[in-house]
């Protein structure tokens, strides 16, 4: 059976039929959804489409997701991506020469390695004849990598594609101010000493003020956390509810980690340091401790804190995707079929984090499924408030009728089936790599027959 909680697609209880996953894209107006399905052996239902190639997941891995500023802080993004590729090669033993294409997603690009997929592939020992490119779509960048892989295989352009994602928040690009950049470029063009002295005479100390990157929407200039705080207020999500949900996420993640369920994680020997074997952001606490934290964004009355938000994370993930006939010819037992996917887009100011609410009914209807067909659900947890606001939006007839053009609500998600191994609040959220941990949001994933 398949797991719908980690990118290895293992260990799903035999009682499950279908699983559904959702992703919020916090840094832009789009979001996407994954429906992962695990059919019971007795089920005859299939999501196969006539005259279309079957596309399968062979396996997937990720290096441990770490708090930024810890063990990965002296590395570069391609180092993490290379480690994920090497872990995938070791787990699957796939010959490098059969890989037709490599795609990685990332959000905050390192300017020295803008095509991080290519640099990571070369570093991992792939042929320089294997094409690779990098995509960016905020927090669903690696999902875009995966759906691009699906498109390449479905169209017959490729048979074997590696899709992944990487993010290194420990060393984000910090730019000079625009005035300073302009002066430096003009100085480079100056041909005489007089021209150079004339330019230097215009220098002011405020030119040295750097431009720091921000986790914010360009179109609204609003940070992701500020948007989450407003969303929580709009849907009357209390601080206590958010802290309770955060505690739940960390507790479930800790349990899954202790029980060895996070089998997608591969160890990574950090150069000059020890081998990292597990995520380091899983920290169960208590409601009393969580209540002591002050609001992080809207002060002093906001409800979003550092504890009920996902943390800045470093990490990388990779997945091996093939045409079914190619996988079988190579002797693999696939983990799952990849079927449909859905992308949606909303108002980037007031509905930035409501992607799951809009994408859920679309992907279910596209697949011919209903909420009652789903046994396990997973949302990407950017913020506790975002998760709980989506719960309330999906369970509101008023919201469905006034904002979604639907006659009835999507339906309430049962918490006992939701993110049962924790989520991004606890496991971490390296923007470009999260999607592959979640096995690719926006995709229908059907369990491969035993």
Short mmCIF file of N, CA, C and O in Angstrom, two decimals, residues 358-448:
data_model
loop_
_atom_site.label_atom_id
_atom_site.label_comp_id
_atom_site.label_asym_id
_atom_site.label_seq_id
_atom_site.Cartn_x
_atom_site.Cartn_y
_atom_site.Cartn_z
N UNK A 358 -10.35 25.92 -2.25
CA UNK A 358 -10.76 26.01 -3.65
C UNK A 358 -10.36 24.78 -4.46
O UNK A 358 -11.08 24.33 -5.35
N UNK A 359 -9.18 24.24 -4.16
CA UNK A 359 -8.67 23.14 -4.98
C UNK A 359 -9.31 21.81 -4.65
O UNK A 359 -9.45 20.94 -5.51
N UNK A 360 -9.74 21.63 -3.39
CA UNK A 360 -10.30 20.35 -2.97
C UNK A 360 -11.46 19.88 -3.84
O UNK A 360 -11.42 18.79 -4.40
N UNK A 361 -12.52 20.68 -3.96
CA UNK A 361 -13.65 20.18 -4.76
C UNK A 361 -13.30 19.98 -6.23
O UNK A 361 -13.83 19.08 -6.88
N UNK A 362 -12.39 20.80 -6.74
CA UNK A 362 -12.03 20.68 -8.16
C UNK A 362 -11.33 19.35 -8.44
O UNK A 362 -11.65 18.66 -9.41
N UNK A 363 -10.36 19.01 -7.58
CA UNK A 363 -9.63 17.77 -7.85
C UNK A 363 -10.48 16.54 -7.56
O UNK A 363 -10.37 15.52 -8.23
N UNK A 364 -11.37 16.65 -6.56
CA UNK A 364 -12.26 15.53 -6.27
C UNK A 364 -13.22 15.29 -7.43
O UNK A 364 -13.45 14.16 -7.86
N UNK A 365 -13.80 16.36 -7.93
CA UNK A 365 -14.74 16.23 -9.04
C UNK A 365 -14.04 15.72 -10.30
O UNK A 365 -14.59 14.91 -11.06
N UNK A 366 -12.82 16.19 -10.50
CA UNK A 366 -12.06 15.74 -11.67
C UNK A 366 -11.77 14.25 -11.60
O UNK A 366 -11.75 13.54 -12.61
N UNK A 367 -11.56 13.75 -10.36
CA UNK A 367 -11.23 12.34 -10.17
C UNK A 367 -12.46 11.46 -9.98
O UNK A 367 -12.34 10.24 -9.90
N UNK A 368 -13.63 12.08 -9.89
CA UNK A 368 -14.84 11.30 -9.65
C UNK A 368 -14.94 10.79 -8.22
O UNK A 368 -15.54 9.74 -7.97
N UNK A 369 -14.33 11.51 -7.28
CA UNK A 369 -14.34 11.13 -5.87
C UNK A 369 -15.12 12.14 -5.06
O UNK A 369 -15.40 13.25 -5.52
N UNK A 370 -15.46 11.75 -3.83
CA UNK A 370 -16.10 12.66 -2.90
C UNK A 370 -15.30 12.68 -1.60
O UNK A 370 -14.41 11.86 -1.40
N UNK A 371 -15.66 13.58 -0.70
CA UNK A 371 -14.96 13.67 0.58
C UNK A 371 -15.04 12.35 1.34
O UNK A 371 -14.10 11.98 2.05
N UNK A 372 -16.15 11.66 1.21
CA UNK A 372 -16.32 10.41 1.96
C UNK A 372 -15.44 9.29 1.43
O UNK A 372 -15.27 8.26 2.10
N UNK A 373 -14.86 9.45 0.23
CA UNK A 373 -13.96 8.44 -0.31
C UNK A 373 -12.57 8.52 0.29
O UNK A 373 -11.74 7.63 0.09
N UNK A 374 -12.29 9.59 1.00
CA UNK A 374 -10.93 9.85 1.46
C UNK A 374 -10.72 9.33 2.87
O UNK A 374 -11.53 9.57 3.76
N UNK A 375 -9.63 8.63 3.08
CA UNK A 375 -9.31 8.07 4.39
C UNK A 375 -8.25 8.85 5.16
O UNK A 375 -8.20 8.80 6.39
N UNK A 376 -7.36 9.51 4.44
CA UNK A 376 -6.31 10.28 5.09
C UNK A 376 -6.13 11.60 4.34
O UNK A 376 -6.08 11.61 3.12
N UNK A 377 -6.05 12.68 5.09
CA UNK A 377 -5.88 14.02 4.52
C UNK A 377 -4.57 14.63 4.99
O UNK A 377 -4.14 14.39 6.11
N UNK A 378 -3.97 15.45 4.11
CA UNK A 378 -2.83 16.25 4.56
C UNK A 378 -2.81 17.59 3.86
O UNK A 378 -2.87 17.68 2.64
N UNK A 379 -2.74 18.64 4.67
CA UNK A 379 -2.48 19.99 4.18
C UNK A 379 -1.03 20.33 4.49
O UNK A 379 -0.48 19.87 5.49
N UNK A 380 -0.45 21.15 3.67
CA UNK A 380 0.83 21.77 4.05
C UNK A 380 0.54 22.80 5.14
O UNK A 380 -0.27 23.71 4.96
N UNK A 381 1.22 22.65 6.26
CA UNK A 381 0.98 23.50 7.42
C UNK A 381 1.92 24.71 7.41
O UNK A 381 3.00 24.68 8.01
N UNK A 382 1.54 25.77 6.74
CA UNK A 382 2.34 27.00 6.84
C UNK A 382 2.15 27.63 8.21
O UNK A 382 3.11 28.04 8.86
N UNK A 383 0.89 27.68 8.65
CA UNK A 383 0.53 28.24 9.95
C UNK A 383 -0.66 27.46 10.49
O UNK A 383 -1.52 27.01 9.74
N UNK A 384 -0.72 27.34 11.81
CA UNK A 384 -1.91 26.72 12.41
C UNK A 384 -3.17 27.47 12.02
O UNK A 384 -4.19 26.87 11.69
N UNK A 385 -3.11 28.80 12.06
CA UNK A 385 -4.28 29.60 11.73
C UNK A 385 -4.75 29.39 10.31
O UNK A 385 -5.95 29.40 10.03
N UNK A 386 -3.80 29.19 9.39
CA UNK A 386 -4.15 28.93 7.99
C UNK A 386 -4.88 27.59 7.85
O UNK A 386 -5.88 27.47 7.15
N UNK A 387 -4.39 26.57 8.55
CA UNK A 387 -5.03 25.26 8.51
C UNK A 387 -6.46 25.35 9.02
O UNK A 387 -7.42 24.89 8.37
N UNK A 388 -6.63 25.96 10.18
CA UNK A 388 -7.94 26.00 10.81
C UNK A 388 -8.89 26.92 10.06
O UNK A 388 -10.10 26.67 10.02
N UNK A 389 -8.38 27.98 9.43
CA UNK A 389 -9.22 28.84 8.61
C UNK A 389 -9.74 28.07 7.40
O UNK A 389 -10.90 28.23 7.00
N UNK A 390 -8.90 27.24 6.79
CA UNK A 390 -9.36 26.41 5.67
C UNK A 390 -10.42 25.42 6.13
O UNK A 390 -11.39 25.16 5.41
N UNK A 391 -10.23 24.84 7.33
CA UNK A 391 -11.26 23.96 7.87
C UNK A 391 -12.62 24.66 7.90
O UNK A 391 -13.65 24.12 7.48
N UNK A 392 -12.62 25.89 8.43
CA UNK A 392 -13.87 26.62 8.59
C UNK A 392 -14.44 27.06 7.25
O UNK A 392 -15.66 27.04 7.04
N UNK A 393 -13.57 27.46 6.33
CA UNK A 393 -14.05 27.86 5.00
C UNK A 393 -14.69 26.68 4.27
O UNK A 393 -15.74 26.82 3.63
N UNK A 394 -14.07 25.52 4.38
CA UNK A 394 -14.59 24.34 3.70
C UNK A 394 -15.91 23.87 4.30
O UNK A 394 -16.71 23.23 3.62
N UNK A 395 -16.15 24.21 5.55
CA UNK A 395 -17.37 23.77 6.22
C UNK A 395 -18.43 24.88 6.27
O UNK A 395 -19.35 24.83 7.07
N UNK A 396 -18.30 25.87 5.39
CA UNK A 396 -19.22 27.01 5.40
C UNK A 396 -20.02 27.08 4.10
O UNK A 396 -19.46 27.29 3.02
N UNK A 397 -21.34 26.93 4.21
CA UNK A 397 -22.21 27.12 3.04
C UNK A 397 -22.12 28.56 2.56
O UNK A 397 -22.13 28.84 1.35
N UNK A 398 -22.05 29.50 3.50
CA UNK A 398 -22.00 30.93 3.15
C UNK A 398 -20.77 31.23 2.31
O UNK A 398 -20.85 31.91 1.28
N UNK A 399 -19.61 30.70 2.74
CA UNK A 399 -18.38 30.95 1.98
C UNK A 399 -18.46 30.29 0.61
O UNK A 399 -18.06 30.88 -0.40
N UNK A 400 -18.99 29.09 0.56
CA UNK A 400 -19.10 28.38 -0.72
C UNK A 400 -19.98 29.15 -1.70
O UNK A 400 -19.66 29.28 -2.89
N UNK A 401 -21.08 29.69 -1.20
CA UNK A 401 -22.03 30.39 -2.07
C UNK A 401 -21.55 31.78 -2.49
O UNK A 401 -21.77 32.21 -3.62
N UNK A 402 -20.87 32.48 -1.57
CA UNK A 402 -20.49 33.86 -1.85
C UNK A 402 -19.11 34.02 -2.48
O UNK A 402 -18.85 35.05 -3.11
N UNK A 403 -18.25 33.04 -2.31
CA UNK A 403 -16.89 33.18 -2.83
C UNK A 403 -16.49 32.10 -3.82
O UNK A 403 -15.61 32.31 -4.66
N UNK A 404 -17.11 30.94 -3.75
CA UNK A 404 -16.68 29.83 -4.58
C UNK A 404 -17.64 29.50 -5.71
O UNK A 404 -17.32 28.66 -6.56
N UNK A 405 -18.80 30.13 -5.71
CA UNK A 405 -19.78 29.85 -6.75
C UNK A 405 -20.38 28.47 -6.63
O UNK A 405 -20.84 27.88 -7.62
N UNK A 406 -20.40 27.93 -5.42
CA UNK A 406 -20.98 26.62 -5.16
C UNK A 406 -22.29 26.76 -4.40
O UNK A 406 -22.48 27.71 -3.64
N UNK A 407 -23.15 25.80 -4.56
CA UNK A 407 -24.42 25.82 -3.83
C UNK A 407 -24.26 25.33 -2.40
O UNK A 407 -24.99 25.75 -1.51
N UNK A 408 -23.31 24.42 -2.21
CA UNK A 408 -23.12 23.84 -0.87
C UNK A 408 -21.64 23.84 -0.52
O UNK A 408 -20.77 23.94 -1.39
N UNK A 409 -21.36 23.70 0.76
CA UNK A 409 -20.00 23.70 1.26
C UNK A 409 -19.22 22.47 0.78
O UNK A 409 -19.82 21.46 0.38
N UNK A 410 -17.91 22.56 0.87
CA UNK A 410 -17.05 21.43 0.50
C UNK A 410 -17.20 20.31 1.51
O UNK A 410 -17.32 19.14 1.17
N UNK A 411 -17.20 20.66 2.80
CA UNK A 411 -17.37 19.66 3.85
C UNK A 411 -16.27 19.75 4.90
O UNK A 411 -15.17 20.23 4.63
N UNK A 412 -16.58 19.28 6.08
CA UNK A 412 -15.65 19.33 7.20
C UNK A 412 -14.67 18.16 7.14
O UNK A 412 -15.06 17.01 6.92
N UNK A 413 -13.39 18.46 7.34
CA UNK A 413 -12.37 17.42 7.36
C UNK A 413 -12.28 16.81 8.76
O UNK A 413 -12.17 17.54 9.75
N UNK A 414 -12.32 15.49 8.87
CA UNK A 414 -12.20 14.84 10.18
C UNK A 414 -10.76 14.91 10.69
O UNK A 414 -9.84 14.44 10.04
N UNK A 415 -10.58 15.49 11.86
CA UNK A 415 -9.23 15.71 12.39
C UNK A 415 -8.50 14.40 12.62
O UNK A 415 -7.27 14.34 12.50
N UNK A 416 -9.23 13.34 12.94
CA UNK A 416 -8.57 12.07 13.22
C UNK A 416 -7.94 11.45 11.95
O UNK A 416 -7.16 10.50 12.05
N UNK A 417 -8.26 12.00 10.78
CA UNK A 417 -7.67 11.51 9.54
C UNK A 417 -6.71 12.52 8.93
O UNK A 417 -6.28 12.36 7.79
N UNK A 418 -6.36 13.54 9.67
CA UNK A 418 -5.66 14.69 9.10
C UNK A 418 -4.23 14.81 9.62
O UNK A 418 -4.00 14.83 10.83
N UNK A 419 -3.25 14.88 8.69
CA UNK A 419 -1.84 15.09 9.04
C UNK A 419 -1.42 14.22 10.22
O UNK A 419 -0.88 14.71 11.22
N UNK A 420 -1.64 12.93 10.10
CA UNK A 420 -1.48 12.05 11.25
C UNK A 420 -0.03 11.73 11.59
O UNK A 420 0.24 11.08 12.60
N UNK A 421 0.91 12.18 10.76
CA UNK A 421 2.33 12.09 11.10
C UNK A 421 2.93 13.47 11.30
O UNK A 421 4.13 13.66 11.12
N UNK A 422 2.13 14.43 11.66
CA UNK A 422 2.62 15.80 11.75
C UNK A 422 2.66 16.44 10.38
O UNK A 422 2.15 15.90 9.39
N UNK A 423 3.24 17.65 10.31
CA UNK A 423 3.30 18.37 9.04
C UNK A 423 4.40 19.41 9.07
O UNK A 423 5.35 19.32 9.85
N UNK A 424 4.26 20.42 8.23
CA UNK A 424 5.33 21.40 8.07
C UNK A 424 5.60 22.20 9.33
O UNK A 424 6.71 22.71 9.52
N UNK A 425 4.59 22.36 10.21
CA UNK A 425 4.83 23.07 11.46
C UNK A 425 5.91 22.40 12.29
O UNK A 425 6.68 23.06 12.99
N UNK A 426 5.98 21.09 12.20
CA UNK A 426 6.91 20.33 13.03
C UNK A 426 8.06 19.71 12.23
O UNK A 426 9.21 19.71 12.68
N UNK A 427 7.77 19.20 11.05
CA UNK A 427 8.80 18.55 10.23
C UNK A 427 9.69 19.56 9.54
O UNK A 427 10.83 19.25 9.19
N UNK A 428 9.16 20.78 9.34
CA UNK A 428 9.94 21.81 8.67
C UNK A 428 9.37 22.14 7.30
O UNK A 428 8.64 21.35 6.70
N UNK A 429 9.75 23.32 6.81
CA UNK A 429 9.21 23.80 5.55
C UNK A 429 10.28 24.51 4.74
O UNK A 429 10.30 25.75 4.67
N UNK A 430 11.22 23.76 4.13
CA UNK A 430 12.12 24.38 3.16
C UNK A 430 11.34 24.64 1.89
O UNK A 430 10.95 23.70 1.19
N UNK A 431 11.05 25.90 1.60
CA UNK A 431 10.04 26.27 0.60
C UNK A 431 10.05 25.38 -0.64
O UNK A 431 9.04 24.81 -1.03
N UNK A 432 11.20 25.29 -1.29
CA UNK A 432 11.26 24.58 -2.55
C UNK A 432 11.22 23.07 -2.44
O UNK A 432 11.04 22.38 -3.44
N UNK A 433 11.39 22.52 -1.23
CA UNK A 433 11.49 21.07 -1.07
C UNK A 433 10.26 20.44 -0.44
O UNK A 433 10.12 19.21 -0.46
N UNK A 434 9.37 21.24 0.13
CA UNK A 434 8.23 20.70 0.86
C UNK A 434 7.34 19.83 -0.02
O UNK A 434 6.85 18.79 0.41
N UNK A 435 7.12 20.25 -1.26
CA UNK A 435 6.19 19.53 -2.11
C UNK A 435 6.52 18.07 -2.29
O UNK A 435 5.65 17.21 -2.29
N UNK A 436 7.82 17.74 -2.46
CA UNK A 436 8.18 16.34 -2.65
C UNK A 436 8.08 15.56 -1.35
O UNK A 436 7.91 14.35 -1.37
N UNK A 437 8.23 16.24 -0.20
CA UNK A 437 7.96 15.52 1.06
C UNK A 437 6.51 15.08 1.07
O UNK A 437 6.17 14.01 1.58
N UNK A 438 5.64 15.90 0.53
CA UNK A 438 4.22 15.60 0.52
C UNK A 438 3.82 14.77 -0.69
O UNK A 438 2.64 14.62 -0.97
N UNK A 439 4.76 14.24 -1.40
CA UNK A 439 4.52 13.40 -2.57
C UNK A 439 3.80 14.16 -3.66
O UNK A 439 3.03 13.60 -4.42
N UNK A 440 4.00 15.43 -3.72
CA UNK A 440 3.52 16.18 -4.86
C UNK A 440 2.09 16.62 -4.73
O UNK A 440 1.16 15.95 -5.16
N UNK A 441 1.86 17.77 -4.16
CA UNK A 441 0.52 18.31 -4.10
C UNK A 441 0.02 18.51 -5.52
O UNK A 441 0.79 18.62 -6.43
N UNK A 442 -1.28 18.59 -5.66
CA UNK A 442 -1.94 18.80 -6.93
C UNK A 442 -2.00 17.55 -7.77
O UNK A 442 -2.31 17.60 -8.92
N UNK A 443 -1.69 16.42 -7.20
CA UNK A 443 -1.73 15.18 -7.97
C UNK A 443 -2.69 14.17 -7.36
O UNK A 443 -2.79 14.05 -6.15
N UNK A 444 -3.36 13.45 -8.23
CA UNK A 444 -4.09 12.27 -7.81
C UNK A 444 -3.09 11.11 -7.83
O UNK A 444 -2.48 10.82 -8.86
N UNK A 445 -2.91 10.47 -6.70
CA UNK A 445 -1.98 9.35 -6.59
C UNK A 445 -2.78 8.10 -6.25
O UNK A 445 -3.45 8.04 -5.23
N UNK A 446 -2.73 7.12 -7.14
CA UNK A 446 -3.50 5.90 -6.95
C UNK A 446 -2.56 4.76 -6.57
O UNK A 446 -1.51 4.57 -7.19
N UNK A 447 -2.91 4.01 -5.54
CA UNK A 447 -2.05 2.93 -5.05
C UNK A 447 -1.79 1.92 -6.15
O UNK A 447 -2.67 1.54 -6.91
N UNK A 448 -0.53 1.48 -6.23
CA UNK A 448 -0.17 0.47 -7.21
C UNK A 448 -0.63 -0.91 -6.68
O UNK A 448 -0.48 -1.20 -5.49
#
